[in-house]
Amino acid sequence: MSRCYYVIALATCACRAATLQIEPNTFITLQAGPHKTAKIDRNIYFRTYHIPGMFDEALAEELRELRISPGRGTGPYFGHNGGDSQRAGWDPDLTEQIRNYVEFYRNADKRYPGAPHALGGGNYPEFTKTENRKLYDADASMVDKHRKGIPPEDFEKCADLVYQWLKTLQTDNVTPPRWFSPLNEPDGNWRNSPRPPQDQADFARLLAQKLKTDFPNTGISGPCTAWPHPRGDLRRWTDSGWEKRFVETCGNVAAAYDFHLYSAEQWALENPRHDSPNFYDSYTNGNPFVWDFGKADAFLDLVYAHHQAFWNEPSLPVIITEFGRQNIFPQKGPWKNDINYYLYGTTVTRIWMQLMQRPEVQLTVPFILPVSDPGYAPQRGQAMYTRNEKGEPVRTPLYNFYRFFQALEGKRVKFNWQETTPEEQLGLTALPMRSGNRLMVLLHNAFDTEKRIHLKCGSITTATAARMRWENKTWRIDLRPQEHIDCSNLTLQPEETVIIYADLPAPEKPANQTIERFYSSTTLQSLQDGEARITLNLPHRPAGHTTVIPTLACPNGFAPGSTLTLHINGHTQTITLGFTAGIKDLFIPLHFELPDGILEKENTFHFKLESPKKWKASLATLRVELVR
């Protein structure tokens, strides 16, 4: 078998270079249990926010040209002044709203055939207007500002409303949402019940059981939480936590797990544009609300492993129905400076690139609207079109943000970083793919220093690049790969995204490999005594390359001199942890690349944590990746 190697060497200092090795003739399938992904599918990843089919044909044509489609919105809004006395007869306002959904989905069937979409419930009538209880069995961060929940005595009535809505869609022969989460962001919206985290899970379970026979094409998802950051002390995963309650209540009836992933800006500005702050610096200087640097990946590992441990079966599909960057001001008003759009786009890119490496993820929807809603936040910044004072649409930089990714799709090809530090693994990300005889490599540098890349392409001597970065106090977005790059000297600026394009010869005999993930059912193991042992039995003794990925959780990062050591079957390997100093609510995946032949079919992984200072740490999960 002939193999063609493309090597990208990243110069991190004068004395050392990291290497990204790509084998474009080896196609890769990522697998976890029944979940598989072998390509970059635009219907999964490149979506916008809102209910599909609700815009005029001119805007729909622009979206088709960009090769994107709306993937998720909220509704229906069942709550109305009539209360239960009007529910059975469907008051006029509700009837009109439901007819609008029929029209939206009819349009979507014509405009975006085959593109799945999701919906998060808007609200429900307050039938009995139960007094909002003050005592919740939950952390304060989980029960903030509850407004739209349902008391248990009204579950059946509200489930009947959802049933009637879906029956209307079915009667009119339109494609309903593939996934329906009963309430959008319940950790910020649920009230009128004594135990919000458990009650919302109980309602979701009841709804799933009520709908599964008559509406098999719409599955219940959830918990659809707004702020599922697990935190370094793992308090979101106590018995009262929203995510844990949903997994343990609905894991055997739900169709998917649904989460929102918002990083939080702590630099928030309204003053004139100037050089961008660096988000990685914010992360390593105490900002706990950051999904960008491996935390989203580690969080989904915890969801998968906990489901497996509780239900003794592989976890569910995952949909990420909102993600982006919060606290960019004004939150619901116009963004007059390019810097705000740039900040938003960098976080969307980094979270996207994590989600694209998850085989169970079936939908990702950045919170970017095609156009701001005319009646609610009409000048919203997180939109491809905002509105001026007259209410007329005005194009924003996020339109060209989507254009930057317009060509990306193709089969996944084999790659691996070599000689990178654990810190570099958080801030340097790559995703190569092949479409026909064209190689595309999506690269991102999250650090506040430039990185020089040496691109070795074997027999390929020319390549082009499109860049997206902050430059001369504006957001530079190359709309085509017009820059001919020097393959021996490619430089990535701080927080820059680059797409490299190279023409390839036809492969003589392409190879296929699968990277399969296995999870230990032992989760949330304390390292308080400095050691933890985790068992993981594999279906067979691995013959090829293996990677061991524990997730380390701690309220604070570790002081210089701290280490985590893995002992497995006579092999010892150590990762230094000093780079985590300054991180708050540490929740980080660490990669141990093992030599071939180390793992057996049955394995006990012994981890030892050593630090000059006291710690309160845990191993949240353990994942093993095998190449076959």
XYZ file of C-alpha atoms in Angstrom:
628
model
C 0.000 0.000 0.000
C 1.395 3.387 -0.943
C 1.010 6.127 1.622
C 1.376 9.839 1.059
C 2.280 11.857 4.153
C 1.768 15.578 4.656
C 3.675 16.917 7.616
C 2.999 20.266 9.258
C 5.715 21.205 11.718
C 4.734 23.918 14.158
C 7.632 25.989 15.439
C 6.840 26.902 19.033
C 10.353 28.106 19.768
C 13.711 28.198 18.060
C 14.719 24.843 19.563
C 11.592 22.734 19.142
C 8.830 22.147 16.633
C 5.551 20.343 17.027
C 4.419 18.210 14.134
C 1.029 17.555 12.621
C 1.170 14.453 10.465
C -1.614 13.900 7.944
C -2.211 10.811 5.819
C -4.688 11.979 3.148
C -4.978 8.483 1.660
C -6.186 6.999 4.940
C -9.844 7.689 5.634
C -10.952 7.712 9.255
C -14.178 6.783 10.992
C -14.656 8.000 14.567
C -16.768 5.631 16.655
C -18.202 5.455 20.172
C -20.625 2.597 20.731
C -23.206 2.766 17.909
C -22.254 6.332 16.969
C -20.050 6.837 13.909
C -18.865 9.743 11.797
C -16.656 9.472 8.728
C -17.113 12.900 7.166
C -17.641 16.578 7.849
C -21.384 16.796 7.218
C -22.711 20.312 6.675
C -26.215 19.279 7.766
C -24.767 18.442 11.178
C -22.312 21.276 11.750
C -22.943 24.342 9.589
C -26.294 25.588 10.804
C -27.777 28.883 11.933
C -30.244 29.587 14.686
C -34.018 29.753 14.287
C -36.929 27.679 13.077
C -36.256 26.585 9.482
C -38.649 27.896 6.884
C -39.625 31.098 8.692
C -37.758 33.588 6.476
C -38.632 34.990 3.074
C -37.413 33.310 -0.093
C -34.701 35.909 -0.763
C -32.973 35.217 2.564
C -33.506 31.485 2.141
C -31.678 31.672 -1.185
C -28.743 33.432 0.490
C -28.569 30.670 3.082
C -28.580 28.018 0.370
C -25.773 29.844 -1.425
C -23.771 29.802 1.813
C -24.619 26.097 2.159
C -26.146 26.547 5.614
C -29.633 26.183 7.044
C -31.485 27.108 10.249
C -31.320 24.215 12.700
C -33.148 25.143 15.877
C -35.590 27.595 17.443
C -37.966 27.802 20.407
C -41.676 27.144 20.768
C -44.520 26.532 20.738
C -45.586 29.100 23.302
C -48.607 27.394 24.818
C -49.047 29.820 27.703
C -51.862 32.335 27.207
C -54.365 34.339 29.209
C -57.217 31.878 28.670
C -55.648 29.228 30.857
C -57.148 25.742 31.043
C -60.658 26.915 30.201
C -59.479 27.790 26.690
C -56.982 24.970 26.168
C -59.410 22.303 24.990
C -60.781 24.548 22.282
C -57.433 26.053 21.212
C -57.882 29.787 21.615
C -57.474 31.903 18.424
C -53.939 33.075 19.208
C -52.715 29.532 19.753
C -54.454 28.284 16.624
C -52.715 30.931 14.527
C -49.350 30.088 16.076
C -49.722 26.388 15.304
C -50.699 27.165 11.710
C -47.510 29.221 11.435
C -45.482 26.155 12.418
C -47.160 24.173 9.663
C -46.165 26.840 7.146
C -42.601 27.075 8.494
C -42.028 23.336 8.212
C -43.644 23.164 4.789
C -41.156 25.803 3.616
C -38.292 23.919 5.275
C -39.197 20.710 3.448
C -38.821 22.555 0.142
C -35.754 24.624 0.995
C -33.601 22.283 3.094
C -34.581 18.671 2.319
C -32.831 16.191 4.560
C -31.583 18.769 7.090
C -32.696 17.697 10.584
C -33.831 20.341 13.032
C -34.654 20.694 16.720
C -36.978 22.779 18.859
C -36.916 23.882 22.493
C -40.268 24.361 24.226
C -41.329 27.971 24.780
C -43.791 27.907 27.686
C -46.928 26.284 29.073
C -50.149 27.576 30.671
C -50.128 28.047 34.422
C -53.217 25.944 34.985
C -53.279 26.051 38.766
C -50.811 28.903 39.228
C -49.013 26.980 41.960
C -46.983 29.275 44.175
C -43.309 29.292 43.345
C -41.562 27.260 46.046
C -38.504 28.807 47.679
C -36.858 25.580 48.817
C -35.182 23.604 46.079
C -32.999 20.544 46.382
C -30.403 22.133 44.129
C -27.430 24.444 44.075
C -28.314 28.130 43.752
C -26.650 28.292 40.337
C -29.211 25.796 39.060
C -32.447 27.511 40.089
C -31.890 31.121 39.137
C -34.789 33.166 37.718
C -37.369 30.418 37.278
C -40.402 31.549 35.291
C -41.859 28.866 33.044
C -41.953 25.513 34.815
C -44.867 23.144 35.331
C -46.238 21.753 38.606
C -46.496 17.949 38.537
C -50.297 18.029 38.742
C -50.329 19.741 35.323
C -47.923 17.391 33.518
C -50.655 15.456 31.703
C -52.444 18.597 30.526
C -49.246 20.105 29.155
C -48.240 16.838 27.501
C -51.635 16.826 25.792
C -50.887 20.271 24.355
C -47.657 18.985 22.790
C -49.529 15.943 21.461
C -52.141 18.140 19.759
C -49.451 20.337 18.222
C -47.602 17.354 16.744
C -50.893 15.887 15.536
C -51.529 19.075 13.583
C -48.107 18.838 11.914
C -48.722 15.178 11.126
C -52.164 15.843 9.641
C -50.709 18.521 7.365
C -47.922 16.144 6.271
C -44.954 18.367 7.137
C -41.670 17.199 8.644
C -41.696 17.854 12.405
C -38.606 18.560 14.499
C -36.458 15.467 14.882
C -35.790 16.483 18.483
C -38.045 18.360 20.907
C -36.746 19.504 24.296
C -39.764 20.162 26.547
C -38.519 23.533 27.828
C -35.754 25.791 26.593
C -33.070 26.322 29.256
C -34.942 24.977 32.290
C -32.074 25.840 34.645
C -32.960 29.478 34.005
C -36.703 29.164 33.374
C -38.373 26.404 35.401
C -40.628 27.298 38.340
C -43.954 26.226 39.884
C -42.648 22.907 41.140
C -41.041 21.676 44.357
C -37.968 20.001 42.797
C -37.123 21.738 39.517
C -34.240 19.513 38.288
C -36.147 16.306 39.010
C -39.545 17.647 37.956
C -38.378 18.786 34.533
C -36.818 15.350 33.990
C -40.036 13.625 35.096
C -42.065 15.737 32.665
C -39.664 14.920 29.837
C -39.977 11.203 30.602
C -43.775 11.367 30.641
C -43.747 13.261 27.349
C -41.383 10.765 25.699
C -43.608 7.859 26.684
C -46.784 9.638 25.562
C -45.480 10.550 22.104
C -43.302 7.607 21.068
C -46.033 5.481 19.438
C -47.932 8.105 17.451
C -44.971 10.355 16.605
C -41.919 8.128 16.054
C -40.135 10.795 13.969
C -39.916 13.257 16.879
C -37.842 12.238 19.876
C -37.672 13.949 23.241
C -34.314 15.518 24.059
C -32.935 17.414 27.017
C -32.186 18.719 29.517
C -31.405 21.684 27.210
C -29.657 23.490 30.051
C -28.196 26.941 29.478
C -25.208 26.751 31.790
C -24.112 23.124 32.265
C -20.519 23.950 33.246
C -19.604 20.984 35.495
C -17.383 23.162 37.736
C -14.172 21.939 39.307
C -15.924 20.574 42.404
C -18.469 18.764 40.170
C -21.449 20.234 42.015
C -23.560 20.149 38.857
C -23.222 16.361 39.118
C -24.577 15.928 42.630
C -27.929 14.195 42.989
C -29.797 17.483 42.509
C -28.007 18.595 39.342
C -29.997 19.198 36.167
C -27.773 17.176 33.836
C -27.340 14.182 36.153
C -31.062 14.088 36.979
C -31.987 14.050 33.291
C -29.506 11.297 32.406
C -30.735 9.073 35.237
C -34.440 9.760 34.639
C -34.688 9.870 30.843
C -31.658 8.020 29.521
C -33.680 4.991 28.419
C -36.541 6.925 26.781
C -34.978 10.107 25.362
C -33.782 10.411 21.762
C -30.810 12.683 22.489
C -29.066 14.748 25.113
C -29.353 18.482 24.445
C -27.068 21.165 25.888
C -26.200 24.822 25.368
C -22.501 25.690 25.540
C -21.803 29.369 26.172
C -18.412 30.687 27.140
C -18.553 33.936 29.113
C -16.651 37.045 28.102
C -14.972 38.817 31.034
C -13.500 41.653 29.022
C -16.876 43.037 27.803
C -16.459 46.355 26.085
C -18.479 49.060 24.419
C -15.638 51.483 23.806
C -14.041 51.991 20.357
C -12.347 49.050 18.718
C -8.808 48.208 19.721
C -6.571 45.174 19.829
C -8.410 42.054 20.935
C -7.890 40.484 24.341
C -6.861 36.847 24.269
C -9.461 34.396 25.544
C -6.896 31.750 26.489
C -5.300 34.331 28.785
C -8.733 34.944 30.301
C -9.116 31.198 30.846
C -5.729 30.849 32.552
C -6.381 33.906 34.712
C -9.507 32.802 36.522
C -12.411 32.863 34.031
C -14.295 29.646 34.908
C -16.944 29.880 32.188
C -14.958 28.769 29.154
C -15.824 25.810 26.923
C -13.218 26.611 24.273
C -10.104 24.725 25.360
C -11.065 21.068 25.701
C -13.774 21.518 28.330
C -16.637 20.807 25.904
C -14.919 17.567 24.910
C -14.364 16.584 28.551
C -17.955 17.455 29.484
C -19.381 15.214 26.761
C -17.077 12.436 27.972
C -18.716 12.766 31.396
C -22.211 12.631 29.898
C -21.324 9.530 27.887
C -19.595 7.723 30.763
C -22.299 8.494 33.316
C -25.047 7.274 30.991
C -23.079 4.080 30.356
C -22.490 3.550 34.075
C -26.136 4.141 35.027
C -27.927 2.371 32.167
C -25.261 -0.225 31.309
C -25.444 0.648 27.622
C -23.839 3.154 25.220
C -24.910 6.762 25.601
C -27.428 8.662 23.474
C -26.804 10.973 20.521
C -25.996 14.564 21.487
C -27.320 17.804 20.026
C -25.794 21.178 20.905
C -28.666 23.508 20.104
C -27.040 26.775 21.150
C -23.434 27.802 21.636
C -21.444 30.999 21.502
C -19.991 33.711 23.735
C -22.010 35.524 26.389
C -21.476 38.932 27.997
C -20.477 40.720 24.803
C -22.302 44.000 25.246
C -24.846 45.145 24.445
C -26.249 41.635 24.760
C -29.413 42.378 22.773
C -28.444 45.584 21.036
C -26.342 46.569 18.023
C -22.638 45.750 17.905
C -20.952 48.786 16.403
C -17.406 47.431 16.553
C -15.920 44.583 14.547
C -14.144 43.395 17.691
C -17.403 42.062 19.153
C -18.124 39.951 16.082
C -14.536 38.718 15.998
C -14.653 37.669 19.653
C -17.875 35.800 19.045
C -16.555 34.066 15.935
C -13.364 32.817 17.598
C -15.291 31.048 20.344
C -17.793 29.560 17.882
C -14.866 28.221 15.840
C -13.124 26.625 18.815
C -16.279 24.981 20.164
C -17.209 23.834 16.646
C -13.832 22.134 16.217
C -14.309 20.175 19.450
C -17.816 19.070 18.494
C -16.681 17.981 15.032
C -14.519 15.332 16.712
C -17.409 13.771 18.655
C -19.023 10.752 16.946
C -22.237 11.022 18.988
C -22.911 14.670 18.054
C -25.711 14.891 15.475
C -26.463 18.638 15.436
C -24.546 21.823 16.286
C -26.277 25.198 16.122
C -24.279 28.352 16.900
C -26.470 31.082 18.327
C -26.251 33.181 15.169
C -29.565 34.252 13.659
C -29.947 34.763 9.904
C -31.693 38.048 10.741
C -32.641 39.691 14.039
C -36.264 39.206 15.026
C -38.285 42.345 14.259
C -40.170 42.279 17.564
C -37.572 40.963 20.021
C -34.016 42.322 20.146
C -34.307 43.666 16.568
C -30.732 44.991 16.624
C -29.127 41.880 18.071
C -25.442 41.465 17.311
C -25.480 37.663 17.072
C -27.010 37.692 13.599
C -25.929 37.669 9.966
C -28.302 40.601 9.454
C -29.148 43.049 12.204
C -31.632 45.916 11.774
C -31.181 49.665 11.578
C -33.367 52.228 13.310
C -35.965 51.845 10.543
C -36.096 48.088 11.047
C -34.339 47.354 7.746
C -31.873 44.419 7.580
C -28.169 45.361 7.640
C -25.477 42.755 6.930
C -22.980 42.057 9.742
C -19.495 40.456 9.662
C -21.050 37.143 10.712
C -22.312 36.756 7.139
C -18.733 36.514 5.874
C -17.864 34.367 8.882
C -20.102 31.679 7.405
C -18.708 32.328 3.921
C -15.240 31.560 5.242
C -16.334 27.959 5.925
C -18.449 27.661 2.772
C -16.304 25.002 1.047
C -15.577 22.836 4.076
C -16.821 19.276 3.793
C -15.371 15.909 2.952
C -14.131 12.632 4.326
C -12.078 12.647 7.492
C -8.448 11.679 7.012
C -5.923 10.391 9.489
C -3.814 12.886 11.421
C -1.993 13.211 14.692
C -0.011 15.851 16.523
C 3.500 14.876 17.537
C 5.764 16.405 20.170
C 3.129 18.759 21.524
C 2.860 19.714 25.174
C -0.401 19.219 27.103
C -0.945 22.977 26.948
C -0.458 23.084 23.183
C -3.030 20.322 22.836
C -5.599 22.733 24.295
C -4.808 25.744 22.122
C -3.682 24.257 18.797
C -6.418 22.468 16.909
C -6.558 20.900 13.474
C -9.160 19.144 11.372
C -8.131 17.763 7.963
C -10.576 16.425 5.393
C -10.516 15.288 1.787
C -13.050 16.065 -0.925
C -12.158 14.271 -4.146
C -8.542 15.160 -4.845
C -8.560 18.254 -2.645
C -7.134 18.360 0.864
C -8.487 20.956 3.287
C -6.965 21.516 6.724
C -8.738 23.707 9.256
C -6.216 25.100 11.765
C -6.618 27.369 14.769
C -4.084 28.982 17.105
C -5.721 30.107 20.357
C -2.615 31.538 22.004
C -1.546 35.172 22.301
C 1.701 34.520 20.411
C 2.195 33.687 16.750
C 3.073 30.156 15.725
C 5.253 29.367 12.730
C 4.274 26.298 10.754
C 6.472 24.280 8.462
C 4.217 22.565 5.946
C 5.783 19.525 4.310
C 3.556 18.167 1.570
C 5.644 15.402 0.096
C 5.442 15.805 -3.672
C 3.048 18.744 -3.311
C 4.943 22.013 -3.673
C 2.100 24.545 -3.725
C -0.776 25.267 -1.396
C -3.124 28.154 -0.759
C -4.589 29.526 2.430
C -7.568 31.557 3.576
C -7.132 33.468 6.836
C -9.454 34.782 9.515
C -7.919 36.986 12.226
C -7.856 40.400 13.914
C -5.711 42.699 11.763
C -5.324 46.477 11.621
C -8.218 46.938 14.052
C -10.671 45.019 11.916
C -11.780 41.420 11.409
C -10.000 40.077 8.356
C -11.930 37.256 6.672
C -10.554 35.854 3.416
C -13.464 34.735 1.270
C -11.339 32.534 -0.974
C -7.952 30.802 -0.699
C -6.096 33.452 -2.644
C -2.838 33.505 -0.672
C -0.107 31.248 -2.055
C 1.807 30.112 0.970
C 5.445 29.248 1.457
C 5.149 25.655 2.610
C 8.251 26.017 4.759
C 7.089 29.128 6.581
C 3.397 29.398 7.385
C 2.675 31.646 10.360
C -0.496 31.699 12.445
C -1.143 34.928 14.329
C -2.735 34.956 17.804
C -6.313 33.626 17.708
C -6.090 33.082 13.965
C -8.008 30.499 11.957
C -6.577 29.253 8.663
C -7.901 26.878 6.031
C -5.146 25.313 3.918
C -6.053 23.965 0.477
C -3.858 21.575 -1.510
C -4.433 19.511 -4.639
C -3.706 15.805 -4.294
C -2.992 12.988 -6.711
C -5.632 10.292 -6.855
C -4.854 7.661 -4.216
C -3.571 4.401 -5.636
C -5.238 2.373 -2.920
C -6.954 4.318 -0.134
C -6.940 2.792 3.333
C -9.652 2.909 5.982
C -9.199 2.999 9.738
C -11.516 3.368 12.703
C -10.669 5.237 15.886
C -12.952 3.690 18.482
C -13.630 5.155 21.920
C -14.226 3.145 25.065
C -15.237 4.546 28.450
C -14.790 3.286 31.967
C -18.019 3.156 33.950
C -16.094 4.434 36.966
C -16.630 8.199 37.138
C -15.968 11.037 39.592
C -13.085 9.258 41.321
C -11.569 11.309 44.131
C -7.816 11.953 44.088
C -7.856 13.390 47.581
C -5.423 10.741 48.819
C -3.301 11.277 45.726
C -4.171 8.062 43.927
C -7.003 6.483 41.966
C -7.434 3.149 40.216
C -9.853 2.786 37.325
C -10.617 -0.433 35.483
C -11.576 -0.691 31.836
C -12.103 -3.931 29.957
C -11.765 -3.815 26.181
C -13.349 -6.173 23.644
C -9.913 -7.441 22.628
C -6.230 -6.842 23.281
C -5.239 -3.750 21.254
C -2.580 -4.302 18.640
C -2.093 -0.748 17.427
C -1.896 2.801 18.712
C -3.782 3.670 21.898
C -4.517 6.945 23.673
C -5.623 7.185 27.305
C -7.595 10.349 28.119
C -8.571 11.037 31.743
C -10.477 14.194 32.629
C -8.959 15.961 35.628
C -11.265 18.171 37.712
C -10.256 20.575 40.473
C -11.613 23.890 41.825
C -8.277 25.515 40.926
C -5.356 24.764 38.656
C -2.151 23.201 39.930
C 1.040 24.875 41.055
C 4.283 24.425 39.107
C 5.883 21.118 40.000
C 2.569 19.239 40.043
C 2.318 16.019 38.038
C -0.163 13.312 37.116
C 1.453 9.911 36.539
C -0.148 6.923 34.833
C 0.985 3.391 35.704
C -0.403 0.686 33.421
C 0.880 -2.846 32.799
C 4.476 -1.989 33.687
C 4.484 1.268 31.714
C 4.814 4.655 33.443
C 4.104 8.055 31.922
C 3.897 11.507 33.535
C 2.232 14.779 32.552
C 3.296 18.009 34.250
C 0.399 20.210 35.365
C 2.022 23.577 36.040
C 0.434 25.051 32.905
C -2.965 24.856 34.657
C -1.952 27.388 37.341
C -4.462 30.233 37.341
C -7.338 28.214 35.870
C -10.502 28.246 37.968
C -12.886 25.276 37.937
C -10.388 23.132 36.091
C -12.053 20.448 33.951
C -9.510 19.303 31.434
C -8.782 16.261 29.248
C -5.188 15.003 29.367
C -3.731 12.800 26.630
C -1.371 9.900 27.360
C -0.117 8.475 24.050
C 0.939 4.892 24.773
C 3.415 2.743 22.855
C 1.914 -0.133 20.900
C 1.218 -3.283 22.877
C 0.881 -1.777 26.364
C -2.821 -2.395 26.974
C -4.378 -5.786 27.615
C -7.987 -6.846 27.217
C -8.488 -6.222 30.944
C -6.744 -3.165 32.410
C -6.425 -1.313 35.692
C -5.151 2.244 35.264
C -3.322 3.575 38.312
C -3.096 7.375 38.493
C -0.973 9.255 41.010
C -1.249 13.005 41.558
C 1.614 14.867 43.217
C 1.721 18.584 44.000
C 3.655 20.894 46.334
C 0.329 22.390 47.454
C -2.914 20.907 48.753
C -5.605 20.056 46.253
C -9.134 18.697 46.059
C -9.122 16.918 42.734
C -11.028 14.153 40.966
C -10.772 12.068 37.841
C -14.148 12.696 36.246
C -13.848 10.139 33.431
C -11.483 7.812 31.617
C -11.605 7.350 27.843
C -9.421 5.049 25.762
C -9.049 5.405 21.986
C -7.982 2.451 19.863
C -6.977 2.561 16.209
C -8.007 -0.419 14.102
